[in-house]
PDB file of C-alpha atoms in Angstrom:
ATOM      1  CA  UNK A   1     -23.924 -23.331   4.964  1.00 79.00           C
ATOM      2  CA  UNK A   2     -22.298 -20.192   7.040  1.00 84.00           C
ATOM      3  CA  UNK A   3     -22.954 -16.246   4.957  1.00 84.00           C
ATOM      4  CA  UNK A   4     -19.407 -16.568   3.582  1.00 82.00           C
ATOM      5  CA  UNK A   5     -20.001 -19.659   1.717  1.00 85.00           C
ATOM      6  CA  UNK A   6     -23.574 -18.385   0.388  1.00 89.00           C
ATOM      7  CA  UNK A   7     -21.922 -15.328  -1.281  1.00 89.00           C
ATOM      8  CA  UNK A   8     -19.160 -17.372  -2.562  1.00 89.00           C
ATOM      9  CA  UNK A   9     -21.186 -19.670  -3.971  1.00 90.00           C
ATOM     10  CA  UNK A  10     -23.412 -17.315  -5.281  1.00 91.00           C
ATOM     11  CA  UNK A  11     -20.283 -15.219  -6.947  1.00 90.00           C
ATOM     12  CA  UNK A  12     -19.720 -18.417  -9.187  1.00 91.00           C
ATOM     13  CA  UNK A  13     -23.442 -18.892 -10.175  1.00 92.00           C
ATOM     14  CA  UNK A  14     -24.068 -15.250 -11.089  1.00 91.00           C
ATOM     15  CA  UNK A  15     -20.637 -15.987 -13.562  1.00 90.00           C
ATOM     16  CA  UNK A  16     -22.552 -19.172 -14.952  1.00 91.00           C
ATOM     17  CA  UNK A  17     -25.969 -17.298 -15.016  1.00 92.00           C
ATOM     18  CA  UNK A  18     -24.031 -14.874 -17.074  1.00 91.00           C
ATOM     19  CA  UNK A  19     -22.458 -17.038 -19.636  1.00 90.00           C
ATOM     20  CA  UNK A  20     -25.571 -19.344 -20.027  1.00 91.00           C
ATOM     21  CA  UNK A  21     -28.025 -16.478 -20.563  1.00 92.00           C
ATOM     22  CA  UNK A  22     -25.164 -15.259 -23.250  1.00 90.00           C
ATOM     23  CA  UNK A  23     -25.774 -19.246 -24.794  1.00 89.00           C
ATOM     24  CA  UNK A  24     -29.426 -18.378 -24.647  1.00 90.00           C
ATOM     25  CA  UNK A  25     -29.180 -14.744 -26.852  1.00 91.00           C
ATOM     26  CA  UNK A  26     -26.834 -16.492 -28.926  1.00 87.00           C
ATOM     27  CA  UNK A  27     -29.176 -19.190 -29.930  1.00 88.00           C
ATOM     28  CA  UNK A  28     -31.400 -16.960 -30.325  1.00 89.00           C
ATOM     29  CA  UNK A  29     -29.373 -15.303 -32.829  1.00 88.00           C
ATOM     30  CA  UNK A  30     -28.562 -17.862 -34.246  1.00 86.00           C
ATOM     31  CA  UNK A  31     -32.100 -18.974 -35.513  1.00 88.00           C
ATOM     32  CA  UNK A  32     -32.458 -15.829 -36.850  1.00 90.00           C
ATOM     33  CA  UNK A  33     -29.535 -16.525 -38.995  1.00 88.00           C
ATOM     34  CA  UNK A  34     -30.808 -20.015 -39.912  1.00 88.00           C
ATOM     35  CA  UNK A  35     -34.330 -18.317 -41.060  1.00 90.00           C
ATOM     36  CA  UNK A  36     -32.546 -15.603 -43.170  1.00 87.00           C
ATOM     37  CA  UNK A  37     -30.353 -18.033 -45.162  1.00 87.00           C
ATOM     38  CA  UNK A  38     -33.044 -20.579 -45.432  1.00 89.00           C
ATOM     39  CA  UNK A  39     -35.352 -17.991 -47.224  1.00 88.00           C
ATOM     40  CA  UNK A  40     -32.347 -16.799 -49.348  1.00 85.00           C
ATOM     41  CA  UNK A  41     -31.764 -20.419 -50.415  1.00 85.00           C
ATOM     42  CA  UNK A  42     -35.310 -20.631 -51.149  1.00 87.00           C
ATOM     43  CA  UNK A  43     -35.943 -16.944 -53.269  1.00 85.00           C
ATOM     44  CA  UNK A  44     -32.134 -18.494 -55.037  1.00 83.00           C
ATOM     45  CA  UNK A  45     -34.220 -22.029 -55.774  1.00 86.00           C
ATOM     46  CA  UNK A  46     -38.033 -20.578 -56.861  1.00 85.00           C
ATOM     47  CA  UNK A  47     -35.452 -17.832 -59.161  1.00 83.00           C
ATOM     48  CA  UNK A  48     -33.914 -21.050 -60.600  1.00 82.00           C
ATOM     49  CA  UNK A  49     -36.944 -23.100 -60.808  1.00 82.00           C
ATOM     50  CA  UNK A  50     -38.514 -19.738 -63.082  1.00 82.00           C
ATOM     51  CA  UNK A  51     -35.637 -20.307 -65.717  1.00 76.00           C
ATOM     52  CA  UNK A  52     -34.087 -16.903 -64.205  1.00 63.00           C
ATOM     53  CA  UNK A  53     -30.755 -16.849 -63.524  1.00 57.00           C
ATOM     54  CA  UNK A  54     -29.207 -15.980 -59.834  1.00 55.00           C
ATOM     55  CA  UNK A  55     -28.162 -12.596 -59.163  1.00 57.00           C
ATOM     56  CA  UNK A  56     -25.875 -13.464 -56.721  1.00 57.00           C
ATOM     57  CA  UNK A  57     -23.364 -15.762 -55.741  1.00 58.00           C
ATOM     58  CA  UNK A  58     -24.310 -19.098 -53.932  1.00 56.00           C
ATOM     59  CA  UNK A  59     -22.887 -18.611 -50.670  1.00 56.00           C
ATOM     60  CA  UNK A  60     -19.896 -20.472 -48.807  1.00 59.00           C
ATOM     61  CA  UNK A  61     -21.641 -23.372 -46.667  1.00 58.00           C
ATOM     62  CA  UNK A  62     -22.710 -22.122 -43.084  1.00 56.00           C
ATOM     63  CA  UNK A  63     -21.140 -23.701 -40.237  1.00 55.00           C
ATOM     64  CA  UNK A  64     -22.650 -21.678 -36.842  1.00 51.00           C
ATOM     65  CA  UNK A  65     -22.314 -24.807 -34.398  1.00 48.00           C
ATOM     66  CA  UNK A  66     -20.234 -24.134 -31.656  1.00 45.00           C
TER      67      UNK A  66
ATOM     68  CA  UNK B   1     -14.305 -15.390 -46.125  1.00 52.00           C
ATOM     69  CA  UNK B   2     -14.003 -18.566 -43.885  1.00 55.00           C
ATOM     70  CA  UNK B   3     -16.975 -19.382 -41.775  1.00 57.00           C
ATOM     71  CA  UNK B   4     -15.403 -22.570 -40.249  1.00 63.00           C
ATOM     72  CA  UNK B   5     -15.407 -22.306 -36.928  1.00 67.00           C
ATOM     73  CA  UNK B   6     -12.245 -24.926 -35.370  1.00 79.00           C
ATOM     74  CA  UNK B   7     -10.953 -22.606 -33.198  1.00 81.00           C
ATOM     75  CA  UNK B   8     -14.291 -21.445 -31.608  1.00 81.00           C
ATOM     76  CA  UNK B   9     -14.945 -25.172 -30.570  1.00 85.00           C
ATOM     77  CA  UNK B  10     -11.300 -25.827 -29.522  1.00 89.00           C
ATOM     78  CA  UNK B  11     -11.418 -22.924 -27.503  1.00 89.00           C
ATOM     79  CA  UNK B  12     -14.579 -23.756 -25.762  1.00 90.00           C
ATOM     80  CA  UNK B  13     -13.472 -26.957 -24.969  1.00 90.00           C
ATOM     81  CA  UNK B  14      -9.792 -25.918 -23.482  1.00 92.00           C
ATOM     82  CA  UNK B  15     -12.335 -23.350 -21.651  1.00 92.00           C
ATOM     83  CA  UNK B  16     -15.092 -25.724 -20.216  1.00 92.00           C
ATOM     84  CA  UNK B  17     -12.136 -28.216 -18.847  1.00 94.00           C
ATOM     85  CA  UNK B  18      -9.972 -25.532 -17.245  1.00 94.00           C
ATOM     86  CA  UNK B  19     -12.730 -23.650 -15.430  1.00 93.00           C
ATOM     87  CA  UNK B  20     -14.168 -27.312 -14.479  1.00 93.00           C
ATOM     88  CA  UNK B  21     -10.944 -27.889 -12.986  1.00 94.00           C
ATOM     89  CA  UNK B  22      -9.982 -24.786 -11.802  1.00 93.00           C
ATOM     90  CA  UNK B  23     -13.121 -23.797  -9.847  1.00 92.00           C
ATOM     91  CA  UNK B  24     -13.280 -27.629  -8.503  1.00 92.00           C
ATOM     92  CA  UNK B  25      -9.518 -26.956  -6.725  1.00 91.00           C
ATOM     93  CA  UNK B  26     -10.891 -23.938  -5.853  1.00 89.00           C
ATOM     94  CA  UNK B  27     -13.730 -25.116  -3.871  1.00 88.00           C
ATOM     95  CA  UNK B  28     -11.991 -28.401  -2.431  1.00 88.00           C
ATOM     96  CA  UNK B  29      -8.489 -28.169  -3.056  1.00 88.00           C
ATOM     97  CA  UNK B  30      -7.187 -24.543  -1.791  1.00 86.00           C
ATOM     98  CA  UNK B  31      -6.659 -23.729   2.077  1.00 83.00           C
ATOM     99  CA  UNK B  32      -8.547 -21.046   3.437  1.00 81.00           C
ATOM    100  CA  UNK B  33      -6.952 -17.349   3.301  1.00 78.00           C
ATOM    101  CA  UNK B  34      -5.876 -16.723   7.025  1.00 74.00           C
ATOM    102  CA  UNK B  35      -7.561 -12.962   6.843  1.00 76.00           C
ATOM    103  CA  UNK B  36     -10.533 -13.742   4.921  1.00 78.00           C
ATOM    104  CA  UNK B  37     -11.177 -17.366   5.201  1.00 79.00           C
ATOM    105  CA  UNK B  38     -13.768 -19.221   2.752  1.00 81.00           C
ATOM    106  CA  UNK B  39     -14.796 -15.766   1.150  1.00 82.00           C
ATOM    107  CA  UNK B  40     -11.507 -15.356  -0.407  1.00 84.00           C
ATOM    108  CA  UNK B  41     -12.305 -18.331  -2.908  1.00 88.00           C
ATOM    109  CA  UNK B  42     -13.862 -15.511  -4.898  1.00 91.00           C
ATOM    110  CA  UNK B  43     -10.575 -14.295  -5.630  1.00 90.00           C
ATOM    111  CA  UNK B  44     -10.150 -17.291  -8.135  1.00 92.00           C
ATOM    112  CA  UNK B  45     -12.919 -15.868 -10.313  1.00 93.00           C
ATOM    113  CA  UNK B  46     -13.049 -12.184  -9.552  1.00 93.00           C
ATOM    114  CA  UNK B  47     -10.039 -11.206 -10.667  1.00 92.00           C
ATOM    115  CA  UNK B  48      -9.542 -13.721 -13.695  1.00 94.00           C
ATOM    116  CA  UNK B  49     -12.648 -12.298 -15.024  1.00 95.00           C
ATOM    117  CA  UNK B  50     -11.302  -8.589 -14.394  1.00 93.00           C
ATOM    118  CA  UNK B  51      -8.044  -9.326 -15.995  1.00 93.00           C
ATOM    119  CA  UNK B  52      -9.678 -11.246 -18.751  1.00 95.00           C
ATOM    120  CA  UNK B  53     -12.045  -7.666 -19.340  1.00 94.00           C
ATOM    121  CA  UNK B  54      -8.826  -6.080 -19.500  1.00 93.00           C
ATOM    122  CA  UNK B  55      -7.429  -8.577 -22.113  1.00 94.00           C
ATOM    123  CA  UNK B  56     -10.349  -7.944 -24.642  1.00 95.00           C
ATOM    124  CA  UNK B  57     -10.486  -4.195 -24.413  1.00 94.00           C
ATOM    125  CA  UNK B  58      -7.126  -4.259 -24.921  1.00 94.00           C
ATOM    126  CA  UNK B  59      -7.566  -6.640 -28.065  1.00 95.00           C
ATOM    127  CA  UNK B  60     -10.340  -4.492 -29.379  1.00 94.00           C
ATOM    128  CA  UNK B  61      -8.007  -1.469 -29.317  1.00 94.00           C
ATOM    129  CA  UNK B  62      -4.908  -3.744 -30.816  1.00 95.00           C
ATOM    130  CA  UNK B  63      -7.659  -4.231 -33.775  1.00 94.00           C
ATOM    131  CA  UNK B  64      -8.896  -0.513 -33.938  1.00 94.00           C
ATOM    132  CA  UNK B  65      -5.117   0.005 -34.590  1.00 94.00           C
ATOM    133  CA  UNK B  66      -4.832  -2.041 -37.555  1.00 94.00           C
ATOM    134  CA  UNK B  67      -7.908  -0.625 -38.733  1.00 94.00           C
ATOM    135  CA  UNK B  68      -6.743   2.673 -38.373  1.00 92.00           C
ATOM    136  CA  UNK B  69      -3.255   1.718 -39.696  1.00 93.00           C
ATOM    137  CA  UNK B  70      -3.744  -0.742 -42.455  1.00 92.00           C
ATOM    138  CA  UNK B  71      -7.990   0.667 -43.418  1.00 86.00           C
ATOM    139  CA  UNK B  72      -8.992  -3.291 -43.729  1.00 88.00           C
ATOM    140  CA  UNK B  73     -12.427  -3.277 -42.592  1.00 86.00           C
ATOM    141  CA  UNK B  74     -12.550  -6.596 -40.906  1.00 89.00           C
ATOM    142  CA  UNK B  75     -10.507  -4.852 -38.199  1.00 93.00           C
ATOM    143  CA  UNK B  76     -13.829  -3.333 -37.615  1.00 92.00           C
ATOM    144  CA  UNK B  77     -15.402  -6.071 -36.659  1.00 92.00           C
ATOM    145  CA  UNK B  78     -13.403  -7.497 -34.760  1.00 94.00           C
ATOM    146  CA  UNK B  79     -12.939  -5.055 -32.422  1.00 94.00           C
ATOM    147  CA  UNK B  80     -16.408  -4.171 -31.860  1.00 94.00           C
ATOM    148  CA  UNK B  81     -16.923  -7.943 -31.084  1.00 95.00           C
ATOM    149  CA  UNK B  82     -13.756  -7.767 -28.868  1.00 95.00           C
ATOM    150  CA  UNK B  83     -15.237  -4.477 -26.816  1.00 95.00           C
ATOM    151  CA  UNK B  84     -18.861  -6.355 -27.092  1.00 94.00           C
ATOM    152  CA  UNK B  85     -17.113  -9.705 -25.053  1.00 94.00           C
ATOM    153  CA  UNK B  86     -14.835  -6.859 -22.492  1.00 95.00           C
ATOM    154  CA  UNK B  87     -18.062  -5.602 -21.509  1.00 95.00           C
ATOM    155  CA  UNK B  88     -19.660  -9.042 -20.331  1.00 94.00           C
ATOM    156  CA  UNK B  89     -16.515  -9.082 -18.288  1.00 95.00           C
ATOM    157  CA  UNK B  90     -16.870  -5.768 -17.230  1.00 94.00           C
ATOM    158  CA  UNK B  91     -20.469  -6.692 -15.790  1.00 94.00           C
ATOM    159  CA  UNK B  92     -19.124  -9.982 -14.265  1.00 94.00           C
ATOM    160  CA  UNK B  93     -16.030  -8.127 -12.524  1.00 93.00           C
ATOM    161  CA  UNK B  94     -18.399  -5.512 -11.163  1.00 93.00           C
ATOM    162  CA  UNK B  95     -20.942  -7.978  -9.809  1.00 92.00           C
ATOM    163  CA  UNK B  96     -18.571 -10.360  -8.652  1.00 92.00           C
ATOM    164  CA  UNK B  97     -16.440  -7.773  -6.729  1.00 90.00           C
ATOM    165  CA  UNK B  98     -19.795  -6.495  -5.109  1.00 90.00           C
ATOM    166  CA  UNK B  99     -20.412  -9.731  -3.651  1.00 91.00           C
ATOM    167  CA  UNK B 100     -16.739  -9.842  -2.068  1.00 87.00           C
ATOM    168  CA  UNK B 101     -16.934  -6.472  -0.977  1.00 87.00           C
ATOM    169  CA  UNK B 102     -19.856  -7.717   0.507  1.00 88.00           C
ATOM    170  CA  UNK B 103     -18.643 -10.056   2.310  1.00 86.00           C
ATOM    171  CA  UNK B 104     -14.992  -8.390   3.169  1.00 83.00           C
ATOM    172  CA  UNK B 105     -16.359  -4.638   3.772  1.00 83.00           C
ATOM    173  CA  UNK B 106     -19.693  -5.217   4.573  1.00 85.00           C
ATOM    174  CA  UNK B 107     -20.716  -3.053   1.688  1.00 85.00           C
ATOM    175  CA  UNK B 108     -21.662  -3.628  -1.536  1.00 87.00           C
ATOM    176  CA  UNK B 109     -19.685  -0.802  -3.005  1.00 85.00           C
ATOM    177  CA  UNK B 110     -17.079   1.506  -2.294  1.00 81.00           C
ATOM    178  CA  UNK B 111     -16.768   5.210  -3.997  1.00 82.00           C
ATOM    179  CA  UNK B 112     -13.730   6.038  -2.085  1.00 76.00           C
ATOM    180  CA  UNK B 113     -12.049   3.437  -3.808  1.00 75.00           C
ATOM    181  CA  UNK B 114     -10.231   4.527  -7.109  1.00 74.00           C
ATOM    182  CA  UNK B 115      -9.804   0.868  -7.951  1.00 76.00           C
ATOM    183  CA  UNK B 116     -12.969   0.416  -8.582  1.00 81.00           C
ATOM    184  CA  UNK B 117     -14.321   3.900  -9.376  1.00 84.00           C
ATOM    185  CA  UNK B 118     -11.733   3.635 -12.567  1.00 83.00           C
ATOM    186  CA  UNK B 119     -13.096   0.357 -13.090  1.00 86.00           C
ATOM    187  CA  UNK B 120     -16.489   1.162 -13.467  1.00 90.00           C
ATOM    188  CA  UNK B 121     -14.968   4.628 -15.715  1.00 88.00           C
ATOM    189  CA  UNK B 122     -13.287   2.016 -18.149  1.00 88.00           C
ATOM    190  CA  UNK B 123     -16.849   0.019 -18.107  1.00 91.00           C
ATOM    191  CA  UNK B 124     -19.119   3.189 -18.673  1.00 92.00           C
ATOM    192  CA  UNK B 125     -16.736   4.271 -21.440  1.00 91.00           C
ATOM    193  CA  UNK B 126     -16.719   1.102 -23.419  1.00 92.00           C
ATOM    194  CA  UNK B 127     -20.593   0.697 -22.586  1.00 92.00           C
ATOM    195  CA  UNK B 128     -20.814   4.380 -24.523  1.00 92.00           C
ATOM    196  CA  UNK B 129     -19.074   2.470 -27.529  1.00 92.00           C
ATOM    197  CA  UNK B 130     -21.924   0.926 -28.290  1.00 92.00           C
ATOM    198  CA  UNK B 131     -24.406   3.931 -28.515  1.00 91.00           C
ATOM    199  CA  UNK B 132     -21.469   6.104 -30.105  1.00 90.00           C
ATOM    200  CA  UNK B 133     -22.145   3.139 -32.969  1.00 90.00           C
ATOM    201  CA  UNK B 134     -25.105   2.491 -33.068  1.00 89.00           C
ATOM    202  CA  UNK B 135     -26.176   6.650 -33.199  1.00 90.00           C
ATOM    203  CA  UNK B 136     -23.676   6.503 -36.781  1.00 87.00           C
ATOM    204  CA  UNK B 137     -24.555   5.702 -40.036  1.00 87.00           C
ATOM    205  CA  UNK B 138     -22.625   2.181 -41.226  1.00 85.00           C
ATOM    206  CA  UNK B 139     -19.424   2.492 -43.289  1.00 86.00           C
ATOM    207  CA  UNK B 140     -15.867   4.149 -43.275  1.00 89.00           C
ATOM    208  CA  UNK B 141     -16.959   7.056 -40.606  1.00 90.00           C
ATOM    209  CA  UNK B 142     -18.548   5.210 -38.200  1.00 91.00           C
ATOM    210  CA  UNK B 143     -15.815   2.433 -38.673  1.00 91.00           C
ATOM    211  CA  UNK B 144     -13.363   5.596 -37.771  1.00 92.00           C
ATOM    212  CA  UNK B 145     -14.656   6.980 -35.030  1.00 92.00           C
ATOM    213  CA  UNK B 146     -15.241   3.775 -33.481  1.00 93.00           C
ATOM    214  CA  UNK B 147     -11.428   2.554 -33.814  1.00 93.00           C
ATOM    215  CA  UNK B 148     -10.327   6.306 -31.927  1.00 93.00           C
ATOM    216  CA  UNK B 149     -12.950   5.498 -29.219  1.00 93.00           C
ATOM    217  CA  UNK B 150     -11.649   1.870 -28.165  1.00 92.00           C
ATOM    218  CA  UNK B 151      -8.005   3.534 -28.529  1.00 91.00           C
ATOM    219  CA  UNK B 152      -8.486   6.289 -26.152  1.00 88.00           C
ATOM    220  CA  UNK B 153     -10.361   3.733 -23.725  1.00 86.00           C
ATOM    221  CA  UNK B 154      -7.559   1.459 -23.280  1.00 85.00           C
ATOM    222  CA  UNK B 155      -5.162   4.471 -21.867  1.00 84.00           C
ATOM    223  CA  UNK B 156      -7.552   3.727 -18.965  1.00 81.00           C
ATOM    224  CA  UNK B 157      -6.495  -0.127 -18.368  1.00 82.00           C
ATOM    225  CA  UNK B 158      -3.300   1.118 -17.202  1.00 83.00           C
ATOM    226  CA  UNK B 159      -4.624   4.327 -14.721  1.00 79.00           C
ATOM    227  CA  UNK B 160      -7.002   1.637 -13.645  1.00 73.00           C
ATOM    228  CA  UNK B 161      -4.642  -1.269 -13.092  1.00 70.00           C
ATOM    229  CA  UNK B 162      -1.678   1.131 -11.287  1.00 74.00           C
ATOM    230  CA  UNK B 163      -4.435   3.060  -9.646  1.00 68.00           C
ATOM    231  CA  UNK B 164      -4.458   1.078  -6.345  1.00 61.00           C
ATOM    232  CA  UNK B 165      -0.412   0.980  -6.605  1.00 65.00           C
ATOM    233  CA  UNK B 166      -0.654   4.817  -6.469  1.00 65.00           C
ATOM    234  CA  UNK B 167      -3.428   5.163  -4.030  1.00 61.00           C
ATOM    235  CA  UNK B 168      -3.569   5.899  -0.512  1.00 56.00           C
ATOM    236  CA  UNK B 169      -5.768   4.517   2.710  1.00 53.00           C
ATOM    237  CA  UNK B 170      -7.156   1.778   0.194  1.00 53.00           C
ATOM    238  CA  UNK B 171      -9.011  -1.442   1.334  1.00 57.00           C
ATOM    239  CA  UNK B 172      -8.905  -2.844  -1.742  1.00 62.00           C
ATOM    240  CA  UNK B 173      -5.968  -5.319  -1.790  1.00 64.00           C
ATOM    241  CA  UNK B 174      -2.798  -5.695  -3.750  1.00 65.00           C
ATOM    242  CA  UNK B 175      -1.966  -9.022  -4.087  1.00 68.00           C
ATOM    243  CA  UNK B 176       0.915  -8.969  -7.173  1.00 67.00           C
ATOM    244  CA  UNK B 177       3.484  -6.527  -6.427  1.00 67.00           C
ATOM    245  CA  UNK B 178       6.555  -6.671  -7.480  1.00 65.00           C
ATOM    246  CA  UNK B 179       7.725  -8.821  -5.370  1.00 68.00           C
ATOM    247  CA  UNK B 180       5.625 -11.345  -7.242  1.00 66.00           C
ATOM    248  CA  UNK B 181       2.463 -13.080  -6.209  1.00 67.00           C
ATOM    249  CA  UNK B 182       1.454 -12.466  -2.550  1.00 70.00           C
ATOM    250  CA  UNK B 183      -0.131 -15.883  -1.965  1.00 75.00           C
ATOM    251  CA  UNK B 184       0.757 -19.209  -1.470  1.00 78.00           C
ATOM    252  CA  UNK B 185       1.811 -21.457  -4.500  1.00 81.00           C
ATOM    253  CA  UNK B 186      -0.582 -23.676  -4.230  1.00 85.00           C
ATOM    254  CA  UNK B 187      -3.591 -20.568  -4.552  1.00 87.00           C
ATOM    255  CA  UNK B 188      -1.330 -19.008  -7.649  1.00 89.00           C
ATOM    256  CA  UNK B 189      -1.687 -22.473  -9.491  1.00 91.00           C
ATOM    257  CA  UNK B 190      -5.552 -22.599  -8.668  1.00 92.00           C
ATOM    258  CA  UNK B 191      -5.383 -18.801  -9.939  1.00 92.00           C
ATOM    259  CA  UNK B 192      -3.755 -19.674 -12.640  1.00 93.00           C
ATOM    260  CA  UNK B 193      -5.478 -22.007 -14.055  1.00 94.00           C
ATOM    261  CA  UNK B 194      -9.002 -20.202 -13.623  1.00 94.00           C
ATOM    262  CA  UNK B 195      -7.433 -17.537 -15.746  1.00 94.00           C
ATOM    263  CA  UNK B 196      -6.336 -19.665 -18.553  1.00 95.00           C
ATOM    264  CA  UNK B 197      -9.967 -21.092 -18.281  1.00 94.00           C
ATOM    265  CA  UNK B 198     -11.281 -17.399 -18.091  1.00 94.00           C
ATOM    266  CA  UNK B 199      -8.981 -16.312 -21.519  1.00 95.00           C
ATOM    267  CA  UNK B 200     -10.553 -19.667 -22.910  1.00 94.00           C
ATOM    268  CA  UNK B 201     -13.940 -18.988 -22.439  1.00 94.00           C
ATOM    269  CA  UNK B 202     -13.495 -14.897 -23.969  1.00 94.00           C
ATOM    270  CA  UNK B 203     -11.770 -16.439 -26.567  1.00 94.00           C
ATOM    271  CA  UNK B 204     -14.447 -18.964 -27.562  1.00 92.00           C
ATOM    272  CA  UNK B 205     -17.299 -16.839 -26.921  1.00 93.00           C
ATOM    273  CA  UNK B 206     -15.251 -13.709 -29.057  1.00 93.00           C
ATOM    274  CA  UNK B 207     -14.319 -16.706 -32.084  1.00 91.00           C
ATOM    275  CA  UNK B 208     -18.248 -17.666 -32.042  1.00 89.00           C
ATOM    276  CA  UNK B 209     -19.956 -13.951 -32.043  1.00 91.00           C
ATOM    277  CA  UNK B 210     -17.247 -13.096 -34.759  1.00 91.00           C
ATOM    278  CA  UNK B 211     -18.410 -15.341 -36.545  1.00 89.00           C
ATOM    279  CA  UNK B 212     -22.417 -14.741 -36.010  1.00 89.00           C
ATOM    280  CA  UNK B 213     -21.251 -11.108 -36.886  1.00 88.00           C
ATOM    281  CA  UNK B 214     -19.944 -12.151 -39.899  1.00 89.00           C
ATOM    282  CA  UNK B 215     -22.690 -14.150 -41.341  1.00 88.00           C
ATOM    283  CA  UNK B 216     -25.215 -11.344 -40.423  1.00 87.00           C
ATOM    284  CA  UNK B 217     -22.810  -8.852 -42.238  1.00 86.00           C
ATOM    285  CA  UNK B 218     -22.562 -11.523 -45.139  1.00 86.00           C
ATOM    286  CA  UNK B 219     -26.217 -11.861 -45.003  1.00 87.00           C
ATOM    287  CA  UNK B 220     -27.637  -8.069 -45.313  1.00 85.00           C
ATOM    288  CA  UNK B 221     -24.877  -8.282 -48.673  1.00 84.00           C
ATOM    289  CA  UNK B 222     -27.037 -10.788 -50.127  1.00 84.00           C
ATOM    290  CA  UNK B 223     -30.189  -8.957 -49.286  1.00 82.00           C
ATOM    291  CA  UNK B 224     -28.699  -5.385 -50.809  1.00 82.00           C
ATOM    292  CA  UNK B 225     -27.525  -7.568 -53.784  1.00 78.00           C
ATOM    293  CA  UNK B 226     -30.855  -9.176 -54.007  1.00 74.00           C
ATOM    294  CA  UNK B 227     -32.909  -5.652 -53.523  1.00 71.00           C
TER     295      UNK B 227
END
């Protein structure tokens, strides 16, 4: 493999290193977001279970997949 | 609110085919550049990804304008997000054009170059968004000032883009004048199809962290509510 190809080669990966380690935050993110609305539904289902009623709306379903 | 997400995964898709293909001609398809040889392969993502950082500060000041003109406040997300995906291209256009200068100048960067002092001007500016946010308190003030900052930003895109058309003694080089593409047709096809791939991919990963922005926003509303 001759120095040009190395740092051409290396161009592309840092691009891919990039946008995977963005994947990577973004999952991360993203089972934040899961948590949050999981405990939300679950405060929303004790409050209902306790006879009291919801103080706020049920929210739209959640689609985060890609 | 719609939190379905069709045009996220459509776009990822177009995005993950185009660069596939684009960066496969690029490798094995393309002849070699008769100056630069092999290195100039890097041409087929450098400047996609530059144009594409371009595209998306330019979109996050087209949505700073409609929140400035019409006061919705989804503009403001959306062009937050939009700056937010111009500076991942920002950081991939700066390292990426390090490793060609690299390889072409035998340096890794160049401050006698206005191309790509401007360039990293237009990336320090829209990297101060961010802390220009994040030091305000949320709501119509901080939505504001942050639509006037990504306005006055993109007045750079053009200073930066016509810089090298202006400049003197550069290295850097100019490869559409206006005279068209300098480059064979076979290398503009290979170019262009990395940059539709390149538009793609900011478009899917701007229509996915819209969307996580959204839910987050949606979110802390049900905790306030709850509280």
């Amino acid at each position: 493999m001759t120095t040009a190809e190395k740092y051409v080669t290396a161009a592309y990966l840092v691009v891919l290193a990039v946008v995977l380690l963005y994947v990577v935050i973004y999952a991360f993110k993203l089972a934040r977001l899961e948590r949050e609305v999981l405990r939300l539904a679950r405060l929303a289902a004790e409050r209902r279970e306790a006879g009291e009623a919801p103080r706020v709306e049920p929210a739209e379903p959640v689609r985060t997949s890609i | 609110m719609s939190l379905r997400n069709n045009r996220g995964v459509a776009l990822a898709s177009t995005a993950a085919l185009l660069l596939l293909a684009g960066i496969s001609l690029a490798f094995f398809w393309v002849p070699d550049d008769v100056d630069q040889g092999f290195s100039q392969r890097i041409f087929y993502i450098h400047v996609p990804v530059a144009l594409t950082a371009y595209a998306c500060f330019g979109w996050g000041a087209w949505k700073a304008l409609r929140l400035l003109w019409t006061g919705e406040v989804r503009y403001d997300l959306e062009s937050y997000t939009a700056v937010h995906m111009g500076v991942i291209f920002g950081i991939l256009t700066l390292v990426t054009g390090s490793i060609w200068a690299r390889i072409s100048w035998g340096v890794w960067w160049s401050w006698g170059e206005r191309q790509l002092v401007l360039f990293l001007v237009l990336f320090l500016f829209y990297s101060a968004y961010f802390m220009l946010r994040y030091s305000t308190e949320p709501g119509p003030r901080r939505e504001r000032m942050s639509a006037v900052y990504a306005l006055f930003g993109v007045v750079l895109i053009p200073v930066s883009f016509l810089a090298i058309r202006l400049a003197e003694g550069f290295i850097h080089p100019t490869v559409f004048t206006r005279d068209g593409p300098q480059m064979a047709g076979s290398m503009f096809f290979v170019f262009c199809v990395c940059f539709a791939g390149t538009l793609a991919l900011a478009g899917a990963l701007y229509a996915n962290e819209l969307l996580g922005k959204r839910v987050d926003a949606s979110l802390r509303e049900l905790e306030e509510a709850r509280a």
